[in-house]
PDB file of C-alpha atoms in Angstrom:
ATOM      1  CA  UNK A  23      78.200  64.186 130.999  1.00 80.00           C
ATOM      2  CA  UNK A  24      74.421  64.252 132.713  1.00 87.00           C
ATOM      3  CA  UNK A  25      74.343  64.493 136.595  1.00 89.00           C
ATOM      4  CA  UNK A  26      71.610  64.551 138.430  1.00 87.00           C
ATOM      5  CA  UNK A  27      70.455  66.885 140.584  1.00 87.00           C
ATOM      6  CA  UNK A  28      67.074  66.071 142.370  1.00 88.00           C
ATOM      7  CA  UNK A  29      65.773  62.593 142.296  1.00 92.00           C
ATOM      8  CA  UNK A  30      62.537  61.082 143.461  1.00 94.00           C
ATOM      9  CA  UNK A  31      60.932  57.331 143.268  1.00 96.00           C
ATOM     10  CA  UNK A  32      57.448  55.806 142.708  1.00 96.00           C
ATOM     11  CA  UNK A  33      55.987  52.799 142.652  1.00 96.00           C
ATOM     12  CA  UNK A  34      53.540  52.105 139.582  1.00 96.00           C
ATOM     13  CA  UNK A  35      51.209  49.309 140.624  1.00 95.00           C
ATOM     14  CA  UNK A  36      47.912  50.528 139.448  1.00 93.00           C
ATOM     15  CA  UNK A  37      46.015  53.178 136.608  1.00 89.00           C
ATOM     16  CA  UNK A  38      45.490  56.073 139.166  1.00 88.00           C
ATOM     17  CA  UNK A  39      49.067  55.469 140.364  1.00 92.00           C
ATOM     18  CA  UNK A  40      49.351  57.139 136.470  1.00 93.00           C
ATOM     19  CA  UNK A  41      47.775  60.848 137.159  1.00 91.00           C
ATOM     20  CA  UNK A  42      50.714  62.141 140.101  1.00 94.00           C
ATOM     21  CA  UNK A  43      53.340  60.325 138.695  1.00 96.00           C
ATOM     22  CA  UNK A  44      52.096  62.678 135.790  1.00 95.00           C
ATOM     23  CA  UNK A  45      51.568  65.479 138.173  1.00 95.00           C
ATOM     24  CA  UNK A  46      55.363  65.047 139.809  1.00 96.00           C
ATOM     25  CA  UNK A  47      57.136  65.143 136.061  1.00 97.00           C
ATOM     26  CA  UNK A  48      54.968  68.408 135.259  1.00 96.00           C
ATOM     27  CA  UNK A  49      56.229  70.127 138.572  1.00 96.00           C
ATOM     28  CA  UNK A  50      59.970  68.861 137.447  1.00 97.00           C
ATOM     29  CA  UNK A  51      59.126  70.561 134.427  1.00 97.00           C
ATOM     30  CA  UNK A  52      57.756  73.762 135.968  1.00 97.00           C
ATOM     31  CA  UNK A  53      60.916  74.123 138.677  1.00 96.00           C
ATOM     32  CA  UNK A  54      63.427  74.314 135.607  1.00 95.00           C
ATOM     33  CA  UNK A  55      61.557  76.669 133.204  1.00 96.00           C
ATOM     34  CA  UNK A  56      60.370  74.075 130.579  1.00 97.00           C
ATOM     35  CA  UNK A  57      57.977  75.427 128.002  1.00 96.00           C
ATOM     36  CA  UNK A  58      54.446  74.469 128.283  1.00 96.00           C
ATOM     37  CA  UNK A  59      55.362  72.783 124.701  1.00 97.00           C
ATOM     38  CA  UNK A  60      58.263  70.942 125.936  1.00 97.00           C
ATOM     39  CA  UNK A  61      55.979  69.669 129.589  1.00 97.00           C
ATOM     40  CA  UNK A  62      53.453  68.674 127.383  1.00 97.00           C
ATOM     41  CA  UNK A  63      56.132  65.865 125.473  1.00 97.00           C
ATOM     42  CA  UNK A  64      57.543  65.394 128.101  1.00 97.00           C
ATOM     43  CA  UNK A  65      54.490  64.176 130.465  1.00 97.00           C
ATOM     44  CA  UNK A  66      52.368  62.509 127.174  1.00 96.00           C
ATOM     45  CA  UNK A  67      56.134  60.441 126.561  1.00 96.00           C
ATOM     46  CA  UNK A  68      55.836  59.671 130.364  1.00 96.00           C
ATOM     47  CA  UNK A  69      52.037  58.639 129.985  1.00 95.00           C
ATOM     48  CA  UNK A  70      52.810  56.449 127.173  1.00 93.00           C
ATOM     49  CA  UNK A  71      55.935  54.812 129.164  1.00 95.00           C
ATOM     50  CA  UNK A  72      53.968  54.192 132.031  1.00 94.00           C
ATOM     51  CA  UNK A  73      51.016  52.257 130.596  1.00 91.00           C
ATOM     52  CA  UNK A  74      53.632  50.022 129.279  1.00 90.00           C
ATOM     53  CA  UNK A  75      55.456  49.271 132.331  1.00 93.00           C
ATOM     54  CA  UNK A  76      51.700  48.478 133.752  1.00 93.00           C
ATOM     55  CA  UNK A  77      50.150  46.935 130.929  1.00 89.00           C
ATOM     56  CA  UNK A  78      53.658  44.608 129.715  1.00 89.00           C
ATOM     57  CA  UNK A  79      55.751  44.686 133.029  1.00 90.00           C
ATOM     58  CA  UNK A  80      53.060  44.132 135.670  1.00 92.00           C
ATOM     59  CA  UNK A  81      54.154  47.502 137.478  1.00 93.00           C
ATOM     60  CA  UNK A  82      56.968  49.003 138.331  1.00 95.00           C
ATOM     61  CA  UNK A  83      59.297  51.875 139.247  1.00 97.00           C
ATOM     62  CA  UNK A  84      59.584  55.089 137.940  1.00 97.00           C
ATOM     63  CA  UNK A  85      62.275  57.658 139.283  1.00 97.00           C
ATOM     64  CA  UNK A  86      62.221  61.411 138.146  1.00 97.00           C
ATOM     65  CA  UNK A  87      65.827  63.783 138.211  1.00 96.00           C
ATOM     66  CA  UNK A  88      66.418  67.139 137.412  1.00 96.00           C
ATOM     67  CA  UNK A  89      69.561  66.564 135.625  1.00 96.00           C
ATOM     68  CA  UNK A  90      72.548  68.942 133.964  1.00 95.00           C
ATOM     69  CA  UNK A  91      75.171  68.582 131.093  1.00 92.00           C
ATOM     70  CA  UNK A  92      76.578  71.845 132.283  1.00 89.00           C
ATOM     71  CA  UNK A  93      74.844  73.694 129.516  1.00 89.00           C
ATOM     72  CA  UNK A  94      71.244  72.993 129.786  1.00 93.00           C
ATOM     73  CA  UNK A  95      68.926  71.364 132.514  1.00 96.00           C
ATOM     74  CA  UNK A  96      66.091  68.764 131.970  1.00 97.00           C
ATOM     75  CA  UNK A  97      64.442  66.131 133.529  1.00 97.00           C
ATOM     76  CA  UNK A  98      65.066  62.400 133.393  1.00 98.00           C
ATOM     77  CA  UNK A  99      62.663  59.937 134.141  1.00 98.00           C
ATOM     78  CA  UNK A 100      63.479  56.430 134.299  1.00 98.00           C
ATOM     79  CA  UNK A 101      60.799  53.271 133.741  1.00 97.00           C
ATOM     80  CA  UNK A 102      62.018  50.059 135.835  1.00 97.00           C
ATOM     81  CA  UNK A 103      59.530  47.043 135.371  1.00 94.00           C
ATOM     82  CA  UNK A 104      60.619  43.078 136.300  1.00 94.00           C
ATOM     83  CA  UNK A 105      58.252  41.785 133.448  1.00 91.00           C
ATOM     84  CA  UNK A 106      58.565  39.388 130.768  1.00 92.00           C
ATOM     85  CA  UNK A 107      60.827  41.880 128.820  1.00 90.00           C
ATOM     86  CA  UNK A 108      60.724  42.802 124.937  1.00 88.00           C
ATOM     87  CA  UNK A 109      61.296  39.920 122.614  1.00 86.00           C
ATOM     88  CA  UNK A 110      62.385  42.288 119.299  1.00 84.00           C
ATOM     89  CA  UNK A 111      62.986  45.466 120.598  1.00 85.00           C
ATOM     90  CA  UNK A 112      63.575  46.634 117.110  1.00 84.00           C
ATOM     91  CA  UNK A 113      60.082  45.695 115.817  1.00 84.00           C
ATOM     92  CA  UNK A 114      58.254  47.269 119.024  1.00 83.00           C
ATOM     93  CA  UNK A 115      60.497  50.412 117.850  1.00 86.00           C
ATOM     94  CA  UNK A 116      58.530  50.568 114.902  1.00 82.00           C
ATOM     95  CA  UNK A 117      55.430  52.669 113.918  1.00 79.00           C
ATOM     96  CA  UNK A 118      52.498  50.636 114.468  1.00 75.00           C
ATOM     97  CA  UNK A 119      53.568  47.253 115.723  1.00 74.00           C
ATOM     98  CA  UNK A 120      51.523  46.104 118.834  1.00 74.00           C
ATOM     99  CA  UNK A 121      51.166  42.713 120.539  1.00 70.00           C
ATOM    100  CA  UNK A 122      48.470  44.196 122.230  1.00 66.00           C
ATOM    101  CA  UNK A 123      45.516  45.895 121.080  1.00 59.00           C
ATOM    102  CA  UNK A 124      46.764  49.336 120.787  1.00 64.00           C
ATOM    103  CA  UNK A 125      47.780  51.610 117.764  1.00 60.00           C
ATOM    104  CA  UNK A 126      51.397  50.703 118.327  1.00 65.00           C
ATOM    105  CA  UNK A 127      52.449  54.542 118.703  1.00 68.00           C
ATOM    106  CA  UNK A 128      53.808  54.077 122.445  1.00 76.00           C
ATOM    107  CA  UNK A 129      57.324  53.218 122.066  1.00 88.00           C
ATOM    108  CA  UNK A 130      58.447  54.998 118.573  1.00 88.00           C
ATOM    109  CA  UNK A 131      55.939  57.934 119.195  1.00 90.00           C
ATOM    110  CA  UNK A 132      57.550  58.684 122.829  1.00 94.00           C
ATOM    111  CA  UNK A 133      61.054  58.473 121.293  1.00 94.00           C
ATOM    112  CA  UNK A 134      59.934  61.365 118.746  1.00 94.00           C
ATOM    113  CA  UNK A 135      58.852  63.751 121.732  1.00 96.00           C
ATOM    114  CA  UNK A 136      62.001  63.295 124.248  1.00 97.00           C
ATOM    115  CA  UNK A 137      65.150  64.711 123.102  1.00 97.00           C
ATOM    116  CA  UNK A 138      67.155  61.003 124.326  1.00 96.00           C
ATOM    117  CA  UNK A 139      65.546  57.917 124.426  1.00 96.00           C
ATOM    118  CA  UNK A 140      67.384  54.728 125.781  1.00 96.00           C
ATOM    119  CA  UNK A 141      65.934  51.313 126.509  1.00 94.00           C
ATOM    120  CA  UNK A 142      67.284  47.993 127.880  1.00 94.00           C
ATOM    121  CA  UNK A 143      65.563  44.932 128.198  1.00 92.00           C
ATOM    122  CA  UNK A 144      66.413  41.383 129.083  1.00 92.00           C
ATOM    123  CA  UNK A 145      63.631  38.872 127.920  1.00 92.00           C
ATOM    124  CA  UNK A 146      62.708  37.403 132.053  1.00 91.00           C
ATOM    125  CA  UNK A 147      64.469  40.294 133.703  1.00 92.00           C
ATOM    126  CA  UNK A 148      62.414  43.193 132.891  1.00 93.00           C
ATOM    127  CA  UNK A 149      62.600  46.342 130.743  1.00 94.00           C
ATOM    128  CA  UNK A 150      63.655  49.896 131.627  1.00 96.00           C
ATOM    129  CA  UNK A 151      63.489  52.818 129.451  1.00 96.00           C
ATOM    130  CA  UNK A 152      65.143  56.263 130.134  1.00 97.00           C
ATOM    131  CA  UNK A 153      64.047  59.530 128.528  1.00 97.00           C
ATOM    132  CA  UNK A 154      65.382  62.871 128.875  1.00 97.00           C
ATOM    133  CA  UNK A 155      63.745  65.898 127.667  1.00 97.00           C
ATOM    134  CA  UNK A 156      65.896  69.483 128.133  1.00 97.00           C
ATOM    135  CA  UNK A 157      64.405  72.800 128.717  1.00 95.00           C
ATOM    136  CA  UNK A 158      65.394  73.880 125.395  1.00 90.00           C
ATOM    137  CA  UNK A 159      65.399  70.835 123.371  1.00 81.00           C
TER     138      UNK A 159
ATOM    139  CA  UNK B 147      33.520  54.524 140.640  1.00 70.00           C
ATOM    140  CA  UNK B 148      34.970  57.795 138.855  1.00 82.00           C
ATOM    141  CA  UNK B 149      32.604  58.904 136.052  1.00 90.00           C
ATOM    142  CA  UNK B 150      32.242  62.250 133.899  1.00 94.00           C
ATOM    143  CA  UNK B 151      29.476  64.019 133.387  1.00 95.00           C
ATOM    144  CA  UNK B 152      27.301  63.815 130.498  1.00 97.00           C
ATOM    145  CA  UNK B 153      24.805  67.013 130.050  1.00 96.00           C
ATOM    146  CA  UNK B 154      21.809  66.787 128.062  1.00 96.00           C
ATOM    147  CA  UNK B 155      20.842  69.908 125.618  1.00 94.00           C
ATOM    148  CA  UNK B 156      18.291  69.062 123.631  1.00 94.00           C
ATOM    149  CA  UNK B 157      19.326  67.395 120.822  1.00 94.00           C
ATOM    150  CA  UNK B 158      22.808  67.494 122.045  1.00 96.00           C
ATOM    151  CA  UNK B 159      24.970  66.044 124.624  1.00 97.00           C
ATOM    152  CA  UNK B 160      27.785  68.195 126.282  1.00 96.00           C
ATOM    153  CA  UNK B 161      30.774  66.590 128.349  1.00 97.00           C
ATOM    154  CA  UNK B 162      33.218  68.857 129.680  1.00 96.00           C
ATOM    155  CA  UNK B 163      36.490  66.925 130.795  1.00 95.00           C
ATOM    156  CA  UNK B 164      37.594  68.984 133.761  1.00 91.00           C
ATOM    157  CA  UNK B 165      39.901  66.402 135.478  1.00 89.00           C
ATOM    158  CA  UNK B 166      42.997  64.325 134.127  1.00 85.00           C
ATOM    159  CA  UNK B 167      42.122  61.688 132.065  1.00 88.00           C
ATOM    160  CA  UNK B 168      43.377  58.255 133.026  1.00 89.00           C
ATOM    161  CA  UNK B 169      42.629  54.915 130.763  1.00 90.00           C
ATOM    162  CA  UNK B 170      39.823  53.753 133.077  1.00 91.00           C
ATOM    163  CA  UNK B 171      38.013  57.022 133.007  1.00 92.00           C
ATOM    164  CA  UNK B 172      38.330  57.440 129.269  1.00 93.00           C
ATOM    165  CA  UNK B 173      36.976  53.753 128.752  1.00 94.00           C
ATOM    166  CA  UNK B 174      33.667  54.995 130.775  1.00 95.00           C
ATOM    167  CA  UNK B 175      33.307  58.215 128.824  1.00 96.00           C
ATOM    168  CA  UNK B 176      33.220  55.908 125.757  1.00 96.00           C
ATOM    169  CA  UNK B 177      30.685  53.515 126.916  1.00 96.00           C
ATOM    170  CA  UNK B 178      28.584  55.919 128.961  1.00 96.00           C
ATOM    171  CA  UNK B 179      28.634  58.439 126.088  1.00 96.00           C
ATOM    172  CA  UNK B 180      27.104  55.676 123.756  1.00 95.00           C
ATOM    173  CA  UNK B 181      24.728  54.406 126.213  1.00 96.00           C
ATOM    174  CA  UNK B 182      23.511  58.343 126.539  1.00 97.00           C
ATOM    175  CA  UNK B 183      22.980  58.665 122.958  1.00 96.00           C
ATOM    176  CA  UNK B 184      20.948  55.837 122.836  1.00 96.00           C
ATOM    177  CA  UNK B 185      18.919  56.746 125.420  1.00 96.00           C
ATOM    178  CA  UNK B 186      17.916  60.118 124.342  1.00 96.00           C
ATOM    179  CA  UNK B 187      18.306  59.633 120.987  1.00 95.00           C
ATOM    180  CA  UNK B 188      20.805  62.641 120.516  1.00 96.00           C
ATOM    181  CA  UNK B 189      22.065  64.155 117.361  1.00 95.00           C
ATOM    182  CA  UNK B 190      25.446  65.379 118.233  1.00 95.00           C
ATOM    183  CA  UNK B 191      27.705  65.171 120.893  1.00 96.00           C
ATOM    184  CA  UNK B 192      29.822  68.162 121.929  1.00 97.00           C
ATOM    185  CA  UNK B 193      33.992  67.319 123.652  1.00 97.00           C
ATOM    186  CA  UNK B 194      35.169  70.322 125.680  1.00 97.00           C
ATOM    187  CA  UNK B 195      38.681  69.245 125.820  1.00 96.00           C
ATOM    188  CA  UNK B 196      40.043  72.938 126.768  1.00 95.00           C
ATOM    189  CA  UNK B 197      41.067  71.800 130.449  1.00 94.00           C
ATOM    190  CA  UNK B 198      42.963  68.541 129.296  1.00 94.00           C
ATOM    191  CA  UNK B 199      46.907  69.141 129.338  1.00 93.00           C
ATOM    192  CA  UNK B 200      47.484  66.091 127.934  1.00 93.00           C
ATOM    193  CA  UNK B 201      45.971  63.450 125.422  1.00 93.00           C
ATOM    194  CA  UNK B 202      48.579  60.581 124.839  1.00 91.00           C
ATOM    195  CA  UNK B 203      47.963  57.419 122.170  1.00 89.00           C
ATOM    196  CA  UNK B 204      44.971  56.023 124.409  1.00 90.00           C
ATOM    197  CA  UNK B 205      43.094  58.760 124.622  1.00 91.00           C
ATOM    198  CA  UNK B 206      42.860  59.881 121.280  1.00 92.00           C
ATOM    199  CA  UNK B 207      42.286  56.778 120.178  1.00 90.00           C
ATOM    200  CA  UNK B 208      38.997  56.566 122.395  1.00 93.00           C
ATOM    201  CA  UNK B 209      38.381  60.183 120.985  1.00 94.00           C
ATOM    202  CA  UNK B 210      38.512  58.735 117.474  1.00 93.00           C
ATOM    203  CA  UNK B 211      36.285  55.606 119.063  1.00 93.00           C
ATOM    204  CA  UNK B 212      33.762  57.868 120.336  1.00 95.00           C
ATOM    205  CA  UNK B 213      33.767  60.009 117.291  1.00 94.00           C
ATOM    206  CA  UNK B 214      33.272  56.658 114.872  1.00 94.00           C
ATOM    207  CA  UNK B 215      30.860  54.943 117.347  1.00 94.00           C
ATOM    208  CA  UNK B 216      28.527  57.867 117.369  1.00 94.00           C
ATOM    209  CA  UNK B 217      28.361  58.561 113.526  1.00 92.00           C
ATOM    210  CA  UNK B 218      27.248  54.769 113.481  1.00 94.00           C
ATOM    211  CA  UNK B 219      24.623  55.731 116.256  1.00 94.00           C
ATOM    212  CA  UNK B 220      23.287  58.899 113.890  1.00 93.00           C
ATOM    213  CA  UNK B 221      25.468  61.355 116.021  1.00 94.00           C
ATOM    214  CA  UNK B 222      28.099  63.998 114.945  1.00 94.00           C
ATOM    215  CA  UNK B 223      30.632  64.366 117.166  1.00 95.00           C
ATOM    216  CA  UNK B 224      32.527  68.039 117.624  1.00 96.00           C
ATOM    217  CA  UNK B 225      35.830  68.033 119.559  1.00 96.00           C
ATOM    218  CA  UNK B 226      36.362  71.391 121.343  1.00 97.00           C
ATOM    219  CA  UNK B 227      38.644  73.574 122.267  1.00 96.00           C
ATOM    220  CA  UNK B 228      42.448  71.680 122.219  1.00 95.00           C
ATOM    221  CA  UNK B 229      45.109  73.271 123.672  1.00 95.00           C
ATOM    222  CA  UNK B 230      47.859  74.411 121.084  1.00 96.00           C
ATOM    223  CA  UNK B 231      50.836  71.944 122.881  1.00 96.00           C
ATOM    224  CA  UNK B 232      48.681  69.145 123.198  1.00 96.00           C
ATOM    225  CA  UNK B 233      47.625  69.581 119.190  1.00 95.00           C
ATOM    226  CA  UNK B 234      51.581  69.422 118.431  1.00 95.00           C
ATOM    227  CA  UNK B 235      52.552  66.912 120.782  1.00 96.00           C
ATOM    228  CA  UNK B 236      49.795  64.522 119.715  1.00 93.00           C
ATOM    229  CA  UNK B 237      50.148  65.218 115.800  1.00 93.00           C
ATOM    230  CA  UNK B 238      54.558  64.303 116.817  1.00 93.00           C
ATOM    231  CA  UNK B 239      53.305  61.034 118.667  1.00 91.00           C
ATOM    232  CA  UNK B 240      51.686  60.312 115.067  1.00 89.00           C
ATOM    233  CA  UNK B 241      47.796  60.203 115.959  1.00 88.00           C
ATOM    234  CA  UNK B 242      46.280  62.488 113.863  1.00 84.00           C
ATOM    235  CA  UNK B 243      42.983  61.591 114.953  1.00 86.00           C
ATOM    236  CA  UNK B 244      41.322  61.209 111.100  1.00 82.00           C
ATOM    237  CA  UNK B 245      37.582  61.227 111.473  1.00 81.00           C
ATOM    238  CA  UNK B 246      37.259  63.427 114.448  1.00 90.00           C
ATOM    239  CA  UNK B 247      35.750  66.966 114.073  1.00 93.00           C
ATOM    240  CA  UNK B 248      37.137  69.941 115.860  1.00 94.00           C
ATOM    241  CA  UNK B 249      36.353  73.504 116.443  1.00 95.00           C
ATOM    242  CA  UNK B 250      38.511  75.740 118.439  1.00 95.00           C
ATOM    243  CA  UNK B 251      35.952  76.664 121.001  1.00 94.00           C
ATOM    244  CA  UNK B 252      32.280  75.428 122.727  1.00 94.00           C
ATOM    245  CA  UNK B 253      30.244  78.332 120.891  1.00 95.00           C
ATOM    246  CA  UNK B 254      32.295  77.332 117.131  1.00 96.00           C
ATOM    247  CA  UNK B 255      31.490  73.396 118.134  1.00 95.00           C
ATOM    248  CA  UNK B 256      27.503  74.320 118.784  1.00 94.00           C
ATOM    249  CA  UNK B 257      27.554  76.213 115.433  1.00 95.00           C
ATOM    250  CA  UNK B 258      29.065  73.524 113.794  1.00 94.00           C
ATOM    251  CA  UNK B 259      26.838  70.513 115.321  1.00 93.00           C
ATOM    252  CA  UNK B 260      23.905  72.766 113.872  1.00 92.00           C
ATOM    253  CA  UNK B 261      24.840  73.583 110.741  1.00 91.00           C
ATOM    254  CA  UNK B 262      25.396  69.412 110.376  1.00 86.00           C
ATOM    255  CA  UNK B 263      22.270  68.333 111.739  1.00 81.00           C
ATOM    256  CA  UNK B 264      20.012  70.740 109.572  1.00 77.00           C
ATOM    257  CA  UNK B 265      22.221  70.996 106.468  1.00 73.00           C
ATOM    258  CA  UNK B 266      22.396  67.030 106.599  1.00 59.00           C
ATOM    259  CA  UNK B 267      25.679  65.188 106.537  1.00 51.00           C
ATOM    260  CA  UNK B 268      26.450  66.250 102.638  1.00 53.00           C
ATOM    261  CA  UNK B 269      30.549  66.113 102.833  1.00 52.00           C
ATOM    262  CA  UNK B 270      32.936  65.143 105.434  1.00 51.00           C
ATOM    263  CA  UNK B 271      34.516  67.790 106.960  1.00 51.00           C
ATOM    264  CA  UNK B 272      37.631  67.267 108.763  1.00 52.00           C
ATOM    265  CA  UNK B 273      39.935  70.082 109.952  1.00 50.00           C
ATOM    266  CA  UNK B 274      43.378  69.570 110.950  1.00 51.00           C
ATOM    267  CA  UNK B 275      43.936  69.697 114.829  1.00 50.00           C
ATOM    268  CA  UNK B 276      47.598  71.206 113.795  1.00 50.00           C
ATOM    269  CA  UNK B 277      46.368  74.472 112.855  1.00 47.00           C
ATOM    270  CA  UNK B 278      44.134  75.475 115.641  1.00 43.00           C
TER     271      UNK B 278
END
């Protein structure tokens, strides 16, 4: 069971929105003890996210948590876009599949630095991916 | 409009990235580097990369870009001075940024930029960002 602790919201609409959103994870990071090693995921998995949710979604919301499971604490952030949503989410799970121009690293690279890695998407309605990455995971 | 600095050292050009890098800014490094090279005519370019905490997929691929676009322009290109976490993190996203040169710090990178330009570009050298 995860509960949440601290929780904060902000709205992605634009590429310097990118650097505090950045900035707030780190300090989320910082306030529980994380490991420089463990920030590092955890913000380059939140850069990654992000320039999804502008890029495919259009923008969006992104809410940070310290969170518990009553044996170790972490941080949560969650990606909330209204976009066209993810035709085959199990192809854009896979190394090196892009419909855009990229290197198609974003989503299966950012699952392999976060400890848990969830995402729902409704083709219309929008996508939202949660990570969690904890202190000592 | 945001821009980082390009410095001019002789046959060199030396950009120190002292503020977080977001796409945009990256994307102007890229063409603005290029331009530079042109424009002087320089023979290597030298990435002090020791104040960036992170470098996600987009970044290292205009890294790799840079790297590529200058060896087509007659210009080495030395990465310096990655910070261990950002090595890992960036090796577990699966960019292992092939073709870019690194050294672990400024004074290495100068040596190195040297030795290439007056020993000639005999073999490819490529060291693995992992084990700085």
């Amino acid at each position: 069971m995860t509960t949440a602790t601290n929780k904060e919201e902000l709205f992605i609409v634009k590429e310097q929105d990118v650097v505090p959103l950045r900035n707030r994870v780190k300090e989320y990071g910082v306030k529980i003890g994380m490991s420089i090693l463990n920030q590092t995921k955890l913000i380059t998995a939140t850069s990654e996210l992000v320039r999804n949710l502008l890029k495919y979604g259009g923008g969006g919301r992104v809410i940070i948590e310290s969170v518990t499971n009553g044996r170790d604490l972490g941080v949560r952030v969650i990606f909330i876009d209204k976009g066209p949503g993810i035709k085959d989410i199990n192809l854009a799970m896979q190394d090196g599949y892009s419909t855009g121009k990229s290197l198609g690293l974003g989503l299966p690279g950012t699952k392999r630095l976060v400890n848990e890695f969830d995402i729902q998407t409704e083709l219309g309605n929008g996508t939202t991916v949660t990570i969690i990455k904890w202190k000592n995971g | 409009m945001e821009r980082i600095p390009i410095l001019k050292m002789g046959d060199f050009l030396l950009v120190t990235i002292q503020v977080d890098l977001y796409d945009q800014l990256a994307e102007n490094l890229e063409s603005d580097l290029i331009n530079t090279i042109n424009k002087h005519n320089s023979k290597g370019v030298l990435i002090d990369i020791s104040a960036v905490s992170i470098i996600d997929s987009f970044m290292g691929r205009i890294l790799g870009n840079i790297a590529v676009m200058s060896k087509i322009m007659d210009a080495q290109t030395v990465v310096v001075g990655m910070q261990p976490a950002v090595a890992i993190t960036l090796v577990e996203l699966g960019l292992s940024l092939n073709g870019v040169i690194s050294a672990l710090n400024v004074e290495k990178g100068m040596d190195l930029l040297r030795a290439k330009m007056y020993n000639g570009d005999k073999e490819e050298q490529t060291y693995d960002d992992s084990n700085q």
